Coordinates of C-alpha atoms in Angstrom, one line a residue:
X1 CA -55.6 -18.8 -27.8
X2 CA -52.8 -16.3 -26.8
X3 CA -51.9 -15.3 -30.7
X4 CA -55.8 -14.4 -30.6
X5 CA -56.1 -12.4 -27.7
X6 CA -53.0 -10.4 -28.4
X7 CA -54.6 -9.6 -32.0
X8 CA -57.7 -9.0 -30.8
X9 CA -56.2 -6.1 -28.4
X10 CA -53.7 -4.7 -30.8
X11 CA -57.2 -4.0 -33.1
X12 CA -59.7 -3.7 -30.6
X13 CA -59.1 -0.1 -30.7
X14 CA -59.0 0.2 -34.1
X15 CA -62.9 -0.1 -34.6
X16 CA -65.0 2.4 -36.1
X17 CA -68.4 2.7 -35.4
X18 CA -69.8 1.8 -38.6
X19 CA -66.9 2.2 -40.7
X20 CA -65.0 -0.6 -39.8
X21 CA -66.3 -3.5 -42.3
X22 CA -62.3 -5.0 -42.7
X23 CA -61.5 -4.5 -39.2
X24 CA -64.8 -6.0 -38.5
X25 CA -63.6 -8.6 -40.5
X26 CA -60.3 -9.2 -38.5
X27 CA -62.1 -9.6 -35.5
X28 CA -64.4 -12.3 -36.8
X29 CA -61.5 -14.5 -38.0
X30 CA -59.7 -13.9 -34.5
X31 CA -63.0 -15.6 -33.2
X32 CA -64.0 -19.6 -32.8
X33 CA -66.7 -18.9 -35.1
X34 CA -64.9 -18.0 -38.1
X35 CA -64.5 -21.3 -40.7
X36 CA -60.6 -20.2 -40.6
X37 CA -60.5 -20.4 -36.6
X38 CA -56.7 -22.1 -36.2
X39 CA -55.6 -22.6 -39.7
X40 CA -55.5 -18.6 -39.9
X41 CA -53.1 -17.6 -37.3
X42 CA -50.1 -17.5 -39.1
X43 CA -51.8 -15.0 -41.4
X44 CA -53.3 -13.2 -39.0
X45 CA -50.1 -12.9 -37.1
X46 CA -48.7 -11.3 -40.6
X47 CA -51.5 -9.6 -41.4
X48 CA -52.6 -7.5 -38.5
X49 CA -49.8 -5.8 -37.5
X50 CA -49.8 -4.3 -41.4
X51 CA -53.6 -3.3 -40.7
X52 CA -52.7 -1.2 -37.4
X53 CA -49.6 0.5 -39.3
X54 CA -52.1 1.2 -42.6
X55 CA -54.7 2.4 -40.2
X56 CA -52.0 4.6 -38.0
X57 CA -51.9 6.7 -41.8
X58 CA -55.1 6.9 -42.6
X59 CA -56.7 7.7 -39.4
X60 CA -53.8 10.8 -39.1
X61 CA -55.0 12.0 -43.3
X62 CA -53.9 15.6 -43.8
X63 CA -54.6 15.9 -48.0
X64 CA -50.8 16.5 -48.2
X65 CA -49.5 14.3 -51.5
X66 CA -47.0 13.4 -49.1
X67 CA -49.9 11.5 -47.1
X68 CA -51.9 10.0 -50.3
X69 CA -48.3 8.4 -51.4
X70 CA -48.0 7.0 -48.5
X71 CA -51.6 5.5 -47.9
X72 CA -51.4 3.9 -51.1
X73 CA -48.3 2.0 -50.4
X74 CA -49.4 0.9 -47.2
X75 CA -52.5 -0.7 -49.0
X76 CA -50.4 -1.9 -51.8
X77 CA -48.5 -4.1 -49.3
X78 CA -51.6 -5.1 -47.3
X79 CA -53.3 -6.3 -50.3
X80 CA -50.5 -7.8 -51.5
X81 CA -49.9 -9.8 -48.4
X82 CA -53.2 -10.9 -48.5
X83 CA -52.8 -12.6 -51.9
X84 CA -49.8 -13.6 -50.5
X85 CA -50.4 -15.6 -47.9
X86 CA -54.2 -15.9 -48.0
X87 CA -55.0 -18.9 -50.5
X88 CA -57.4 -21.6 -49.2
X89 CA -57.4 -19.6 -45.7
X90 CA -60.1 -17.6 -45.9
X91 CA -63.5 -18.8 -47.5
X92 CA -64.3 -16.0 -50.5
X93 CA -67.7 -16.1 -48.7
X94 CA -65.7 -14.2 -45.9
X95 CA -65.6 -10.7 -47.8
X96 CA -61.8 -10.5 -46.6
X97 CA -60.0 -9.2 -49.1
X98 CA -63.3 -7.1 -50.6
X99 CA -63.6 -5.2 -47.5
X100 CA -60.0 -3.4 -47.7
X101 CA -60.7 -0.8 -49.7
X102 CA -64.1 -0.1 -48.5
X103 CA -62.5 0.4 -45.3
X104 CA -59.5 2.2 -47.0
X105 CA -62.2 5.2 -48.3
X106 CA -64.4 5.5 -44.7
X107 CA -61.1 6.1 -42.6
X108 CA -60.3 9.0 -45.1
X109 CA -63.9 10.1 -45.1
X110 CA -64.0 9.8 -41.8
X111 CA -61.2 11.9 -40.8
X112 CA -62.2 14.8 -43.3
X113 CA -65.6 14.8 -41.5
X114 CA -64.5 15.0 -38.3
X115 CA -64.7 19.0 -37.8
X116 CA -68.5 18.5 -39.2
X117 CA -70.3 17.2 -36.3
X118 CA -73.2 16.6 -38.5
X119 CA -71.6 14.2 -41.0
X120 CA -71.3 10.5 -40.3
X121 CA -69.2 8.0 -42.5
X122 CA -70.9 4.3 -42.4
X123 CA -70.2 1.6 -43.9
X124 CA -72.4 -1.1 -45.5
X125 CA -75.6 1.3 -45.0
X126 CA -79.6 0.3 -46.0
X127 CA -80.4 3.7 -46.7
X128 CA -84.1 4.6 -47.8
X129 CA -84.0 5.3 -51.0
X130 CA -87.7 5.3 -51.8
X131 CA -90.8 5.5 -49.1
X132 CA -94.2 4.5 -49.5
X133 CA -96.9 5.9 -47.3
X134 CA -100.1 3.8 -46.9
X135 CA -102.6 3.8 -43.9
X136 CA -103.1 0.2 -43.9
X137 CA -98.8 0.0 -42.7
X138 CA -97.9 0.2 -39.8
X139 CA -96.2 3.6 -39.0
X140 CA -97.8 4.6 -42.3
X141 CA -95.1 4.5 -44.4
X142 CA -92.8 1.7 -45.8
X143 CA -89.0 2.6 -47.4
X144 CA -87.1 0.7 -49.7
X145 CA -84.2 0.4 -48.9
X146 CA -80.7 0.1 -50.9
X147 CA -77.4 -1.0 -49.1
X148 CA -74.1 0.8 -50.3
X149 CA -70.7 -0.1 -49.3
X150 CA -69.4 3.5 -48.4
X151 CA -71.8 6.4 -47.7
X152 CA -71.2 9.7 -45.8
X153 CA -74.4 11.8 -44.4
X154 CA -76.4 12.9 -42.2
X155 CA -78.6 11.0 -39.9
X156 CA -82.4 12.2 -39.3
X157 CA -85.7 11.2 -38.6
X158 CA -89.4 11.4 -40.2
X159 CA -92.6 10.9 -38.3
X160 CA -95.9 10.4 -39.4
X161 CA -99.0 10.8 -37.3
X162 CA -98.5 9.5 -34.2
X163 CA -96.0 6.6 -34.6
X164 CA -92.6 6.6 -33.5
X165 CA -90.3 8.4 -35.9
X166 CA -88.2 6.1 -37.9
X167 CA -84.6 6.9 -38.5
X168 CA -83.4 8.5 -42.2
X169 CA -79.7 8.2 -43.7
X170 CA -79.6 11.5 -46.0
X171 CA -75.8 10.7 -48.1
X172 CA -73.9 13.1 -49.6
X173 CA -71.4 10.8 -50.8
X174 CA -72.0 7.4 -51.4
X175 CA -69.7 4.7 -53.3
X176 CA -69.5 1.3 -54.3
X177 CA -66.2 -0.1 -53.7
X178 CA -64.8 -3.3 -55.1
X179 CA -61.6 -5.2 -55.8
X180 CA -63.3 -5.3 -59.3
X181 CA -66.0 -4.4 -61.7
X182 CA -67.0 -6.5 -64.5
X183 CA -70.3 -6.1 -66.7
X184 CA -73.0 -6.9 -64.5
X185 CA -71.5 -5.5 -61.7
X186 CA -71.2 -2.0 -63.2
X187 CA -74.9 -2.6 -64.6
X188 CA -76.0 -3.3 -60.8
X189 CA -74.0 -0.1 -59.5
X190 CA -75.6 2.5 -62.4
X191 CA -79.3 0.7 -61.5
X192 CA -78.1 1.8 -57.6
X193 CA -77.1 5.2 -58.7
X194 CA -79.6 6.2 -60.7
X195 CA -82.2 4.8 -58.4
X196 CA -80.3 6.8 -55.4
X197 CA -80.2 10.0 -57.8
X198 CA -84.2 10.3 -58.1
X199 CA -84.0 10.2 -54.2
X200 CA -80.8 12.5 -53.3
X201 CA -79.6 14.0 -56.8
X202 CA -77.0 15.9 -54.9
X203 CA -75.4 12.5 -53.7
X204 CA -72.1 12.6 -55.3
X205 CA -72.1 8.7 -56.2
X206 CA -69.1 7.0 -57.2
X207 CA -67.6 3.5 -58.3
X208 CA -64.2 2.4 -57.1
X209 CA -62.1 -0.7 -57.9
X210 CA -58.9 -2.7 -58.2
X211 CA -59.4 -3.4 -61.9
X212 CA -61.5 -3.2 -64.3
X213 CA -63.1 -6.2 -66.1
X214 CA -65.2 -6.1 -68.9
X215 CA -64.7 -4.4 -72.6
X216 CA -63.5 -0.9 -72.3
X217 CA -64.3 -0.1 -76.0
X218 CA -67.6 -1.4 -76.2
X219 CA -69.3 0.2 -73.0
X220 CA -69.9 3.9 -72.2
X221 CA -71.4 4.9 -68.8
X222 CA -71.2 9.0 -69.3
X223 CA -74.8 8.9 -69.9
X224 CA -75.5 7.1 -66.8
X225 CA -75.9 8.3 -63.2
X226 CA -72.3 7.4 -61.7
X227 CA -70.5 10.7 -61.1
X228 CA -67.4 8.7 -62.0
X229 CA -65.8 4.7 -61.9
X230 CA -62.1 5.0 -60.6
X231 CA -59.6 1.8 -61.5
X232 CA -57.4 2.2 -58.6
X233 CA -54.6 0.6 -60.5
X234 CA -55.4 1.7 -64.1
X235 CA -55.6 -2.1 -65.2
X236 CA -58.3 -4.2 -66.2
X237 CA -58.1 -7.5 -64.2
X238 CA -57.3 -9.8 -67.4
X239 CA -54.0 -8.6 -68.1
X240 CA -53.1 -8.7 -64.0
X241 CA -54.5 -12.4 -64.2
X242 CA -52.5 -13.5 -67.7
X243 CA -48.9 -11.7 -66.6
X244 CA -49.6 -12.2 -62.6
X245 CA -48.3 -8.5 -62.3
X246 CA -50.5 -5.7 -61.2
X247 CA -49.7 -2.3 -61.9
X248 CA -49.0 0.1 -58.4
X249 CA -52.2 1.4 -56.6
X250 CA -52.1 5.1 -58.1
X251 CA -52.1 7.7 -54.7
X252 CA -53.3 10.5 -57.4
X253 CA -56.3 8.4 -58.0
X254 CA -56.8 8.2 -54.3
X255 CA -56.0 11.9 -53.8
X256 CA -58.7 12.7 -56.6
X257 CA -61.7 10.7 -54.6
X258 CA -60.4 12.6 -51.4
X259 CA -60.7 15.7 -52.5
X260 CA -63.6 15.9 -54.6
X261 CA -65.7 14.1 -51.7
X262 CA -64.1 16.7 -49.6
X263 CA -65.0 19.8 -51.7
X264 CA -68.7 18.0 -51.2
X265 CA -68.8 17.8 -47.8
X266 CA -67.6 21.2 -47.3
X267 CA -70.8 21.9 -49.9
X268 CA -73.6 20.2 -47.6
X269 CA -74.3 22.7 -45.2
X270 CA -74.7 25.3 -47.5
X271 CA -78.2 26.7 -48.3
X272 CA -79.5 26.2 -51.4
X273 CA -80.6 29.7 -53.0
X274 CA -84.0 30.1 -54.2
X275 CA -85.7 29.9 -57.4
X276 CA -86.1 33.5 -58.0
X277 CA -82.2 34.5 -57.2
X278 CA -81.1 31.5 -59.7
X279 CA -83.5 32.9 -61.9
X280 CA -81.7 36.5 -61.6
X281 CA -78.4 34.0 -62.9
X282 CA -80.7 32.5 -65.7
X283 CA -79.8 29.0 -64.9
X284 CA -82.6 27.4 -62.3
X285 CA -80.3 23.9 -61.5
X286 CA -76.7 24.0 -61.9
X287 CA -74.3 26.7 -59.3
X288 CA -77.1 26.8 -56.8

């Protein structure tokens, strides 16, 4: 189909190795085998163009407020258009409108990265978050693994004896990002942090959604492992539902996230100091 192949090159380029789970996206509904294949491309034909132009801000991020203003419209339009025009195209199984704003977050991550050489921004990653090591395995060692939406690291390796090394994810910022979070969901994501926090307890780990959806004066999560839950739009997902208007996506919210992830990055190559000069400070954990 020529609407297709026209699509398909405008985004082609577009993809990120890794952290390109909405574009990703794009190019499977562009494709026969997607359930929407030739009752999408009206939407597609809408919807692609506003990808490339969100992209063309994102992928050029300069931490000005001027740019965080600016990304956040163009995701408040793209996200609106979705709702718009995408009911009863694509199958909720899809992921479609879910991986926006995981997307959103790499392309900024991955464009304060880019002067690190040895940082990677990925996008649904299994990283090893536990390994067990038992001579009856082969390679003599077995990791669970946890997948994340957005995680930024570095890559490694770890052999054991004589086996081929396997390959290790080490994040420094890792995030679970949705268009909401209700009770279990936020359960599921503290469980995740605090079981990547035993691994890597300097992963800065971090919740981000559309809306929030479950009783904010009856749960508490300061106590728990997630650095921090950001509402993009400072609504809980109820009152968008009942009045069918959603407050603006908040570009200080967005600037916040940037910035303290970048701060972190800038943080990881840093060597720790020892015991005995933290000892000298009188504090053995925190400012090392």
């Amino acid at each position: 189909m020529i609407v297709s192949q026209d699509l398909l090159k405008l985004i082609g380029p577009l993809k990120l190795d890794g952290a390109s789970p909405h574009c990703n996206n794009l190019v499977h509904q562009l494709s026969a085998k997607s359930a929407a294949y030739g009752k999408s491309d009206a939407a597609l034909a809408t919807l692609v163009p506003m990808f490339v132009e969100m992209c063309a801000v994102l992928d050029t991020y300069d931490n000005s407020d001027g740019f965080y203003e600016l990304a956040a419209a163009r995701l408040e339009q793209y996200l609106a258009e979705i709702r718009t025009i995408s009911p009863g195209v694509f199958l909720s199984q899809s992921d479609f409108i879910t991986s926006v704003i995981p997307e959103f977050f790499l392309r900024i991550f991955r464009a304060q990265v880019a002067a690190l050489p040895n940082l990677i921004a990925t996008g649904q990653k299994d990283i090893a978050i536990e390994i067990s090591f038992d001579t009856r395995v082969k390679g003599l060692f077995a990791p669970r693994l946890q997948r994340v939406d957005v995680a930024v690291g570095y890559s490694s390796s770890l052999q054991v004896g004589d086996e081929p090394s396997k390959d290790l994810f080490i994040p420094i910022v890792a995030a679970e990002a949705k268009t909401y979070f209700d009770k279990n969901m936020i359960t599921g994501v503290e469980y995740s942090a605090r079981s990547f926090k035993r691994t890597f307890p300097y992963c800065l780990y971090l919740a981000i959604g559309e809306f929030a959806d479950f009783d904010l004066s009856a749960l508490s999560y300061a106590s728990g492992e997630i650095d921090e839950i950001y509402i993009l739009r400072r609504q809980k997902r109820s009152e968008w539902r009942r009045t069918g208007k959603a407050n603006a996506i908040a570009p200080e919210i967005i600037r916040e996230i940037a910035r303290l992830a970048s701060a972190r990055f800038a943080r990881s190559a840093e060597m720790r100091t020892s015991l005995h000069d933290r000892l000298a400070l009188g504090k053995l954990i925190a400012n090392h």
